Structures are given as structure tokens and as C-alpha cells.
Coordinates of C-alpha atoms in Angstrom, one line a residue:
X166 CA -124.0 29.8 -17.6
X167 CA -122.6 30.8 -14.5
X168 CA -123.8 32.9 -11.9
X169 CA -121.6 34.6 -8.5
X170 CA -123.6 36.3 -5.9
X171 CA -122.0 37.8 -2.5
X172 CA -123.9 38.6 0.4
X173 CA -123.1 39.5 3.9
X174 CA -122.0 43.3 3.0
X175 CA -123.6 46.0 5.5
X176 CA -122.4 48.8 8.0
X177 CA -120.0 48.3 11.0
X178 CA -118.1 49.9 13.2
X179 CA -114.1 50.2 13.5
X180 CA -112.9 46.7 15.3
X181 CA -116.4 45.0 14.2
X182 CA -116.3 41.9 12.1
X183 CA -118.8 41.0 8.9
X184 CA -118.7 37.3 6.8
X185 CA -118.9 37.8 3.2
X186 CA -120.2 34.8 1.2
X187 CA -120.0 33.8 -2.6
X188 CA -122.5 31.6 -4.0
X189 CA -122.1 30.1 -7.7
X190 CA -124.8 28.6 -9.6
X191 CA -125.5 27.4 -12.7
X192 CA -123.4 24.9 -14.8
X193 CA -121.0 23.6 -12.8
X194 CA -118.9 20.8 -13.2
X195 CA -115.6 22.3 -11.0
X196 CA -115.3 25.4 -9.3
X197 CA -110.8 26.0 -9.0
X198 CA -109.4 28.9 -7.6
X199 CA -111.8 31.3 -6.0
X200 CA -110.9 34.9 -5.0
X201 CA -112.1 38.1 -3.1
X202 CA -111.3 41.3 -4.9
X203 CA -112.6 45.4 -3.4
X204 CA -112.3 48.5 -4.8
X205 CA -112.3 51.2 -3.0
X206 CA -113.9 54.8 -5.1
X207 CA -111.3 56.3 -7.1
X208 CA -108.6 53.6 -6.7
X209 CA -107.6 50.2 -8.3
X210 CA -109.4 47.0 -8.0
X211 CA -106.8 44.8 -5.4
X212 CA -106.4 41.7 -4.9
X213 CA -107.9 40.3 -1.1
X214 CA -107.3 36.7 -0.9
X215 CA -107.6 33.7 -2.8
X216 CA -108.2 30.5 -1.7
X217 CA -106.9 27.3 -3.7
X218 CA -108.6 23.7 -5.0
X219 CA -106.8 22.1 -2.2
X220 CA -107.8 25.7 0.1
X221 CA -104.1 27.0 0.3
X222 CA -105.1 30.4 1.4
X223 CA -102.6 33.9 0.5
X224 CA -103.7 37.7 1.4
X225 CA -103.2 41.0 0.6
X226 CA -100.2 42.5 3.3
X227 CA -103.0 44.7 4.4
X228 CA -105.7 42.3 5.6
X229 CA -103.3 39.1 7.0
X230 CA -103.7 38.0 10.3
X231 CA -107.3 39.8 10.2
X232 CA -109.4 38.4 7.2
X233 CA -109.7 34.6 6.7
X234 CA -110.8 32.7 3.0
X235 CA -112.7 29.6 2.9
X236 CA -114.4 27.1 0.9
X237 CA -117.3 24.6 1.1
X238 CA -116.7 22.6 -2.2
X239 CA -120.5 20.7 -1.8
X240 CA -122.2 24.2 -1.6
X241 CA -119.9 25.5 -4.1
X242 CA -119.7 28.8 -1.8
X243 CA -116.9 31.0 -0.6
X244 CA -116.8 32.6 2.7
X245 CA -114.2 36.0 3.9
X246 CA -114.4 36.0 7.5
X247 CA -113.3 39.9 7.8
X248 CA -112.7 40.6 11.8
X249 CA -110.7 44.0 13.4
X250 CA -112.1 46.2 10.6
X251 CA -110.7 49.4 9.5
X252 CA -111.9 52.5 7.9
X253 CA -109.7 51.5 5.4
X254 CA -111.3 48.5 4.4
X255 CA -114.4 50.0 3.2
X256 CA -114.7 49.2 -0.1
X257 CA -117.1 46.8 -2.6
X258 CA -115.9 43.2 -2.3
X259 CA -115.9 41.2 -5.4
X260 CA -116.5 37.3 -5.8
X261 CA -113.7 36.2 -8.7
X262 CA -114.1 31.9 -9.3
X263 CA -112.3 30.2 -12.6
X264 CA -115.3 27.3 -13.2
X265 CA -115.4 24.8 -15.5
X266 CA -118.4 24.7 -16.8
X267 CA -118.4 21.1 -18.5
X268 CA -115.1 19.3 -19.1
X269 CA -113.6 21.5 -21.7
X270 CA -113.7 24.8 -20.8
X271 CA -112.8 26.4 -18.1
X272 CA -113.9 30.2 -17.6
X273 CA -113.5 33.2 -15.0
X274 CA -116.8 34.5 -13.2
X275 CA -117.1 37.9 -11.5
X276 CA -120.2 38.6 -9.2
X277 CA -121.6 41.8 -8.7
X278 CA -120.2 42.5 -5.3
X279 CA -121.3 44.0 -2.4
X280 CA -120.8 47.0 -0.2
X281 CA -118.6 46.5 3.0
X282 CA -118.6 50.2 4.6
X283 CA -116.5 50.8 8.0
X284 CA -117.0 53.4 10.5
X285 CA -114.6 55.3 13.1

């Protein structure tokens, strides 16, 4: 019904900066909260950032004041603007959007993410 894809992943070097985007397609009557999610090998899936229907942003502790979330609500697409990358932030970053689909339900999508790897 619904369909997430991220692009934007790729290779950089410590201090470099990459733009993750989400597009959703499909039936889509309402896209609400959108998030990023990564997860790292071997550890938990975390929380990023998520970005509200009227694009309150909040952040993980670890990425504030260096990762920015944003919305474009006529290309139903979500953006991570990820700058003064760490080692530590390599990971696969997940799209996460609750969508309704018509005006009954409403439903959570997860893309299949994309590879973010960061250098020293």
C-alpha cells in the first residue's frame, strides 16, 4: 500500500556531511509523524530524530546540534541533513512514517534503509 525508500547513504570521512532522504509512495492520504531510526551491528535499533505534522523537530542526545530533520509535505519526503560526522555514527539509517492510508486507518511504514559508513 505504502512504500518508504531512503537514499543518500555512501562513504565519508570523519567531519564530512551526507543528506539522507525518505520518499513515500503509494496510498497516501496523510503522512503524520515521520522518523529516522540506525542501528549500528550488534546493537539496538535507536531512535535519531523525529520530525512532527506541524515539523517540531527532537534528537537523539548524541546527534543534536549536528543532524537536522525535515519535511516537504507536497513531495511527501523526509530529509536528515547529517553534518560533523563521527565514526560513531556509522550505522543503517531507517525511514519510520505513521500514514494514513485512506481516512480510517492509519498505519506505521518502515523502509529498507540505507548504509551511512564514517571514516577516521
Amino acid at each position: 500500500q505504502v512504500q518508504l525508500v531512503e537514499s543518500g547513504g555512501g562513504l565519508v570521512q570523519a567531519g564530512g556531511s551526507l543528506r539522507l532522504s525518505c520518499a513515500a509512495s503509494g496510498s497516501i492520504v496523510r503522512i503524520n509523524y515521520m522518523r529516522w531510526y540506525r542501528q549500528a551491528p550488534g546493537k539496538q535499533r535507536e531512535l535519531v530524530a523525529v520530525i512532527t505534522t506541524g515539523s517540531s523537530a527532537n534528537y537523539a542526545d548524541s546527534v543534536k546540534g549536528r543532524f537536522a530533520i525535515s519535511r516537504d509535505n507536497a513531495k511527501n519526503t523526509m530529509y536528515l541533513q547529517m553534518n560533523s560526522l563521527k565514526p560513531e555514527d556509522t550505522a543503517v539509517y531507517y525511514c519510520n512514517a505513521d500514514v494514513w492510508g485512506d481516512y480510517v486507518n492509519l498505519r506505521t511504514y518502515w523502509g529498507q534503509g540505507t548504509q551511512v559508513t564514517v571514516s577516521s
